[in-house]
CSV table of C-alpha atoms in Angstrom, one decimal:
chain,number,residue,atom,x,y,z
A,43,UNK,CA,-5.6,26.6,-9.3
A,44,UNK,CA,-8.7,25.3,-7.6
A,45,UNK,CA,-7.7,21.8,-6.7
A,46,UNK,CA,-10.4,19.5,-5.3
A,47,UNK,CA,-8.8,16.4,-3.6
A,48,UNK,CA,-10.1,12.9,-3.2
A,49,UNK,CA,-8.1,10.5,-1.0
A,50,UNK,CA,-8.3,8.5,2.3
A,51,UNK,CA,-5.1,7.0,3.9
A,52,UNK,CA,-1.8,8.6,4.9
A,53,UNK,CA,-0.4,8.1,1.4
A,54,UNK,CA,-3.0,10.6,0.2
A,55,UNK,CA,-2.6,12.9,3.1
A,56,UNK,CA,1.0,13.4,2.2
A,57,UNK,CA,0.0,14.5,-1.3
A,58,UNK,CA,-2.6,16.9,0.1
A,59,UNK,CA,0.0,18.5,2.4
A,60,UNK,CA,2.3,19.0,-0.6
A,61,UNK,CA,-0.6,20.6,-2.6
A,62,UNK,CA,-1.4,23.0,0.2
A,63,UNK,CA,2.2,23.9,0.8
A,64,UNK,CA,2.5,24.8,-2.9
A,65,UNK,CA,-0.2,27.4,-2.4
A,66,UNK,CA,-3.1,25.9,-4.3
A,67,UNK,CA,-6.7,26.6,-3.3
A,68,UNK,CA,-8.4,23.4,-2.1
A,69,UNK,CA,-12.2,24.1,-2.1
A,70,UNK,CA,-13.2,20.6,-1.2
A,71,UNK,CA,-11.9,17.3,0.0
A,72,UNK,CA,-13.6,14.0,-0.7
A,73,UNK,CA,-12.7,11.0,1.6
A,74,UNK,CA,-14.4,7.8,2.6
A,75,UNK,CA,-16.9,7.7,5.5
A,76,UNK,CA,-15.5,7.4,9.0
A,77,UNK,CA,-14.7,3.8,10.0
A,78,UNK,CA,-14.7,2.0,13.4
A,79,UNK,CA,-11.2,1.4,14.6
A,80,UNK,CA,-9.2,0.7,17.8
A,81,UNK,CA,-10.2,-1.3,20.8
A,82,UNK,CA,-13.4,0.6,21.4
A,83,UNK,CA,-14.3,0.4,17.7
A,84,UNK,CA,-15.2,4.1,17.7
A,85,UNK,CA,-15.7,5.9,14.4
A,86,UNK,CA,-12.4,7.4,13.3
A,87,UNK,CA,-11.8,10.0,10.5
A,88,UNK,CA,-9.4,9.2,7.8
A,89,UNK,CA,-5.9,10.9,7.8
A,90,UNK,CA,-7.1,13.0,4.8
A,91,UNK,CA,-10.2,14.2,6.7
A,92,UNK,CA,-8.1,15.0,9.8
A,93,UNK,CA,-5.7,17.1,7.7
A,94,UNK,CA,-8.5,18.9,5.8
A,95,UNK,CA,-10.3,19.8,9.1
A,96,UNK,CA,-7.0,21.2,10.5
A,97,UNK,CA,-6.8,23.5,7.5
A,98,UNK,CA,-10.5,24.4,7.5
A,99,UNK,CA,-11.3,22.7,4.2
A,100,UNK,CA,-14.8,21.5,3.6
A,101,UNK,CA,-15.1,17.7,3.6
A,102,UNK,CA,-17.6,15.5,1.8
A,103,UNK,CA,-17.9,11.7,2.6
A,104,UNK,CA,-20.3,10.1,0.2
A,105,UNK,CA,-20.5,6.3,0.1
A,106,UNK,CA,-20.1,6.6,-3.7
A,107,UNK,CA,-20.5,9.2,-6.4
A,108,UNK,CA,-23.2,7.7,-8.6
A,109,UNK,CA,-26.0,10.1,-8.0
A,110,UNK,CA,-26.4,13.9,-8.4
A,111,UNK,CA,-26.9,14.3,-4.7
A,112,UNK,CA,-23.7,12.5,-3.9
A,113,UNK,CA,-21.8,14.7,-6.4
A,114,UNK,CA,-23.5,17.9,-5.4
A,115,UNK,CA,-20.6,19.1,-3.1
A,116,UNK,CA,-18.0,18.5,-5.9
A,117,UNK,CA,-20.2,20.3,-8.5
A,118,UNK,CA,-20.6,23.3,-6.1
A,119,UNK,CA,-16.8,23.5,-5.5
A,120,UNK,CA,-16.2,24.1,-9.3
A,121,UNK,CA,-12.6,22.8,-9.2
A,122,UNK,CA,-10.2,23.3,-12.1
A,123,UNK,CA,-8.9,19.8,-11.5
A,124,UNK,CA,-9.6,16.9,-9.2
A,125,UNK,CA,-6.5,15.1,-7.7
A,126,UNK,CA,-7.1,11.5,-6.6
A,127,UNK,CA,-4.8,9.4,-4.4
A,128,UNK,CA,-5.9,6.1,-2.8
A,129,UNK,CA,-9.5,7.3,-2.6
A,130,UNK,CA,-11.0,3.8,-2.7
A,131,UNK,CA,-14.2,4.9,-4.5
A,132,UNK,CA,-14.6,4.5,-8.3
A,133,UNK,CA,-15.2,7.8,-10.1
A,134,UNK,CA,-18.1,7.6,-12.6
A,135,UNK,CA,-17.9,9.4,-15.9
A,136,UNK,CA,-19.8,12.5,-14.8
A,137,UNK,CA,-17.0,13.1,-12.2
A,138,UNK,CA,-14.2,12.5,-14.7
A,139,UNK,CA,-15.8,15.0,-17.0
A,140,UNK,CA,-16.5,17.7,-14.4
A,141,UNK,CA,-13.2,19.6,-13.9
A,142,UNK,CA,-11.7,21.7,-16.7
A,143,UNK,CA,-8.5,19.7,-16.6
A,144,UNK,CA,-10.1,16.4,-15.6
A,145,UNK,CA,-9.0,14.1,-12.8
A,146,UNK,CA,-5.3,13.3,-12.1
A,147,UNK,CA,-4.4,10.2,-10.2
A,148,UNK,CA,-1.2,9.6,-8.1
A,149,UNK,CA,-0.5,5.9,-8.6
A,150,UNK,CA,2.3,4.2,-6.6
A,151,UNK,CA,3.8,2.1,-9.4
A,152,UNK,CA,5.4,2.5,-12.8
A,153,UNK,CA,2.3,1.9,-15.0
A,154,UNK,CA,1.3,-0.3,-16.7
A,155,UNK,CA,3.0,-2.6,-14.1
A,156,UNK,CA,0.9,-3.1,-10.9
A,157,UNK,CA,-2.4,-1.5,-11.8
A,158,UNK,CA,-4.9,-1.9,-9.0
A,159,UNK,CA,-5.3,-1.7,-5.2
A,160,UNK,CA,-2.0,-2.9,-3.7
A,161,UNK,CA,0.9,-1.8,-6.0
A,162,UNK,CA,3.5,-1.4,-3.2
A,163,UNK,CA,2.8,-4.8,-1.6
A,164,UNK,CA,2.9,-6.6,-4.9
A,165,UNK,CA,6.1,-4.9,-6.1
A,166,UNK,CA,8.0,-6.1,-3.0
A,167,UNK,CA,6.3,-9.5,-3.1
A,168,UNK,CA,7.5,-10.0,-6.7
A,169,UNK,CA,11.0,-9.0,-5.8
A,170,UNK,CA,11.0,-6.0,-8.2
A,171,UNK,CA,14.1,-3.9,-8.1
A,172,UNK,CA,12.3,-0.6,-8.8
A,173,UNK,CA,8.9,1.0,-8.7
A,174,UNK,CA,7.8,4.6,-8.7
A,175,UNK,CA,5.0,7.1,-9.1
A,176,UNK,CA,2.9,7.7,-12.1
A,177,UNK,CA,0.7,10.8,-12.5
A,178,UNK,CA,-2.1,9.6,-14.7
A,179,UNK,CA,-5.0,11.3,-16.5
A,180,UNK,CA,-7.9,9.2,-15.2
A,181,UNK,CA,-10.4,7.5,-17.5
A,182,UNK,CA,-13.1,5.0,-16.9
A,183,UNK,CA,-10.8,2.0,-16.7
A,184,UNK,CA,-8.8,0.5,-13.8
A,185,UNK,CA,-5.6,2.6,-13.8
A,186,UNK,CA,-5.6,2.6,-17.6
A,187,UNK,CA,-5.4,6.4,-18.3
A,188,UNK,CA,-2.6,8.2,-20.2
A,189,UNK,CA,0.6,8.8,-18.2
A,190,UNK,CA,1.5,12.5,-17.6
A,191,UNK,CA,4.6,12.1,-15.4
A,192,UNK,CA,6.5,9.1,-14.3
A,193,UNK,CA,9.5,8.8,-11.9
A,194,UNK,CA,11.2,5.6,-10.8
A,195,UNK,CA,12.6,4.8,-7.3
A,196,UNK,CA,14.8,1.9,-6.2
A,197,UNK,CA,13.4,-0.8,-4.0
A,198,UNK,CA,16.1,-1.5,-1.4
A,199,UNK,CA,16.8,-5.1,-0.4
A,200,UNK,CA,15.6,-4.4,3.1
A,201,UNK,CA,12.5,-2.4,2.2
A,202,UNK,CA,9.2,-3.3,3.7
A,203,UNK,CA,5.8,-2.1,2.4
A,204,UNK,CA,5.9,0.4,5.2
A,205,UNK,CA,9.3,1.9,4.4
A,206,UNK,CA,8.7,2.0,0.6
A,207,UNK,CA,5.2,3.5,1.2
A,208,UNK,CA,6.7,6.4,3.0
A,209,UNK,CA,9.2,7.2,0.3
A,210,UNK,CA,6.6,6.8,-2.5
A,211,UNK,CA,4.2,9.1,-0.6
A,212,UNK,CA,6.8,11.9,-0.5
A,213,UNK,CA,7.6,11.3,-4.2
A,214,UNK,CA,3.9,11.4,-5.1
A,215,UNK,CA,3.5,14.7,-3.4
A,216,UNK,CA,6.5,16.2,-5.3
A,217,UNK,CA,5.2,14.9,-8.7
A,218,UNK,CA,1.6,16.1,-8.3
A,219,UNK,CA,2.9,19.6,-7.4
A,220,UNK,CA,5.0,19.5,-10.5
A,221,UNK,CA,2.1,18.3,-12.6
A,222,UNK,CA,-0.2,21.0,-11.3
A,223,UNK,CA,2.4,23.7,-12.0
A,224,UNK,CA,2.7,22.5,-15.7
A,225,UNK,CA,-1.0,21.7,-16.2
A,226,UNK,CA,-2.2,25.1,-17.5
A,227,UNK,CA,0.3,25.0,-20.3
A,228,UNK,CA,-0.4,21.3,-21.0
A,229,UNK,CA,1.4,18.0,-20.1
A,230,UNK,CA,2.3,15.4,-22.7
A,231,UNK,CA,0.0,12.5,-22.3
A,232,UNK,CA,1.5,9.1,-23.2
A,233,UNK,CA,-0.9,6.2,-23.6
A,234,UNK,CA,0.1,3.1,-21.5
A,235,UNK,CA,1.6,0.4,-23.6
A,236,UNK,CA,-0.2,-2.9,-23.9
A,237,UNK,CA,3.0,-4.8,-22.9
A,238,UNK,CA,3.9,-5.3,-19.3
A,239,UNK,CA,0.5,-5.0,-17.7
A,240,UNK,CA,0.1,-6.6,-14.3
A,241,UNK,CA,-2.5,-6.2,-11.6
A,242,UNK,CA,-1.9,-5.6,-7.9
A,243,UNK,CA,-4.9,-7.3,-6.3
A,244,UNK,CA,-6.0,-6.2,-2.9
A,245,UNK,CA,-4.1,-7.8,0.0
A,246,UNK,CA,-6.2,-10.2,2.0
A,247,UNK,CA,-5.6,-11.4,5.6
A,248,UNK,CA,-5.7,-15.0,4.4
A,249,UNK,CA,-2.4,-14.3,2.5
A,250,UNK,CA,-0.6,-13.7,5.8
A,251,UNK,CA,-0.1,-17.4,6.5
A,252,UNK,CA,3.1,-18.5,4.8
A,253,UNK,CA,3.2,-21.6,2.6
A,254,UNK,CA,6.4,-23.3,3.5
A,255,UNK,CA,6.4,-25.3,0.3
A,256,UNK,CA,7.4,-22.1,-1.5
A,257,UNK,CA,11.1,-21.1,-1.8
A,258,UNK,CA,12.9,-19.2,0.9
A,259,UNK,CA,13.5,-16.3,-1.5
A,260,UNK,CA,9.7,-16.0,-2.2
A,261,UNK,CA,8.8,-16.2,1.5
A,262,UNK,CA,11.4,-13.6,2.4
A,263,UNK,CA,9.8,-11.2,-0.1
A,264,UNK,CA,6.4,-12.0,1.3
A,265,UNK,CA,7.5,-11.2,4.9
A,266,UNK,CA,8.7,-7.8,3.6
A,267,UNK,CA,5.6,-7.2,1.6
A,268,UNK,CA,3.2,-8.0,4.5
A,269,UNK,CA,5.0,-5.7,6.9
A,270,UNK,CA,3.1,-3.8,8.4
A,271,UNK,CA,-0.1,-5.3,7.0
A,272,UNK,CA,-1.3,-8.0,7.4
A,273,UNK,CA,1.9,-9.4,9.0
A,274,UNK,CA,3.3,-12.7,7.7
A,275,UNK,CA,2.4,-15.7,10.0
A,276,UNK,CA,3.8,-19.1,10.8
A,277,UNK,CA,1.2,-21.4,12.3
A,278,UNK,CA,2.5,-23.7,15.1
A,279,UNK,CA,-0.1,-25.9,16.8
A,280,UNK,CA,-2.8,-23.4,15.8
A,281,UNK,CA,-0.9,-20.5,17.3
A,282,UNK,CA,0.0,-17.9,14.7
A,283,UNK,CA,3.5,-16.4,15.2
A,284,UNK,CA,4.0,-13.2,13.2
A,285,UNK,CA,7.3,-12.8,11.4
A,286,UNK,CA,8.3,-9.2,10.8
A,287,UNK,CA,11.9,-9.6,9.5
A,288,UNK,CA,13.5,-12.6,7.8
A,289,UNK,CA,15.9,-13.5,5.1
A,290,UNK,CA,16.6,-16.5,2.9
A,291,UNK,CA,19.5,-18.8,3.8
A,292,UNK,CA,20.8,-22.3,3.2
A,293,UNK,CA,19.2,-25.3,4.9
A,294,UNK,CA,17.2,-28.4,4.1
A,295,UNK,CA,14.3,-30.2,5.8
A,296,UNK,CA,10.6,-30.8,5.5
A,297,UNK,CA,8.8,-27.6,4.6
A,298,UNK,CA,7.9,-25.8,7.8
A,299,UNK,CA,10.4,-27.7,10.0
A,300,UNK,CA,12.4,-25.6,12.5
A,301,UNK,CA,16.1,-26.4,11.7
A,302,UNK,CA,17.6,-24.1,14.3
A,303,UNK,CA,16.5,-21.9,17.1
A,304,UNK,CA,19.1,-19.6,18.6
A,305,UNK,CA,19.9,-16.0,19.4
A,306,UNK,CA,20.6,-15.3,15.7
A,307,UNK,CA,17.2,-16.4,14.5
A,308,UNK,CA,14.6,-19.1,14.0
A,309,UNK,CA,15.5,-21.0,10.9
A,310,UNK,CA,12.6,-22.8,9.1
A,311,UNK,CA,12.9,-25.1,6.1
A,312,UNK,CA,11.2,-24.1,2.9
A,313,UNK,CA,10.5,-25.9,-0.4
A,314,UNK,CA,13.8,-24.6,-1.5
A,315,UNK,CA,16.3,-23.3,1.1
A,316,UNK,CA,15.4,-22.0,4.5
A,317,UNK,CA,14.0,-18.8,6.0
A,318,UNK,CA,15.8,-17.2,9.0
A,319,UNK,CA,13.4,-15.2,11.1
A,320,UNK,CA,15.0,-12.4,13.1
A,321,UNK,CA,12.0,-10.5,14.5
A,322,UNK,CA,8.9,-12.4,15.7
A,323,UNK,CA,5.7,-11.8,17.7
A,324,UNK,CA,3.5,-14.2,19.7
A,325,UNK,CA,-0.3,-13.7,19.8
A,326,UNK,CA,-1.0,-10.9,22.2
A,327,UNK,CA,2.7,-10.1,22.7
A,328,UNK,CA,5.1,-7.5,21.4
A,329,UNK,CA,7.6,-7.7,18.7
A,330,UNK,CA,10.8,-9.4,19.8
A,331,UNK,CA,14.2,-9.8,18.3
A,332,UNK,CA,15.5,-13.3,17.8
A,333,UNK,CA,17.4,-13.4,21.1
A,334,UNK,CA,14.5,-12.2,23.2
A,335,UNK,CA,12.0,-14.5,21.3
A,336,UNK,CA,14.1,-17.7,21.7
A,337,UNK,CA,14.8,-16.9,25.4
A,338,UNK,CA,11.1,-16.7,26.0
A,339,UNK,CA,10.7,-20.4,24.9
A,340,UNK,CA,8.0,-22.2,23.0
A,341,UNK,CA,9.8,-23.2,19.8
A,342,UNK,CA,12.4,-25.9,19.4
A,343,UNK,CA,14.2,-27.6,16.5
A,344,UNK,CA,12.1,-30.3,14.9
A,345,UNK,CA,8.8,-28.5,15.4
A,346,UNK,CA,6.9,-27.9,12.2
A,347,UNK,CA,4.8,-25.0,11.0
A,348,UNK,CA,1.7,-25.9,9.1
A,349,UNK,CA,1.6,-25.0,5.4
A,350,UNK,CA,-1.6,-23.7,3.7
A,351,UNK,CA,-3.8,-26.4,2.1
């Protein structure tokens, strides 16, 4: 099949690799425009663009797809189907109607739970025990299309967004290849039920700062959800200490109060219970395990981290 592909980050690049490995012809890749990144803030191509160029696949990078000019490359490619994975640009109806088999989306949740931009983060933050991949026939709504394939995956107690992302990316590649293999003969389309709809709103940097009035269990989930981005933070005297690994434990004190600080971790009181932080990072420093962090000084029992207003 002629499979046009639209995607931007590494999650999408994993799916594109699987499609290419399966032998499909990819006449065009759509990805977002290059963005400034790194210390020099030089323009950097997306992972999907880098992969496409390595395989000699034409790449188009429109800001949006509203006009005929912006859609011209896709029209010229004449794909049988357009596969979309974490593209980041809304597809207008003329694009949805263009391919013979429409547009298939690889979504990193078990729809209708966690529609939207950050399904992996939000599943971990909510302490879900499973998530998965849904291959969806796209329509004009926000992740509201009919489900074609759906496969669950367990969320491990120590999963971060980073580790779960990698497993879901591989599963997404496997499922889209299966969907494409079955597409010519038809796939059963199941409408999403109205029950169980939740929205995974985009992660903002402001969410990184932990509110110590919340329970330790909630904050432990937040630490896992915000690893690797944006990185959970505890604010001590206006200095943001990043917390990369932590778990809920027993303890009582004023929310944000350091209860203990030793080689096993920095234990901070929460609204209910305490959070034991075992991997931390000071501004401008590197990640340190608890022993290294405590030996380097700076935090002592009785200090308090500020809660959000």
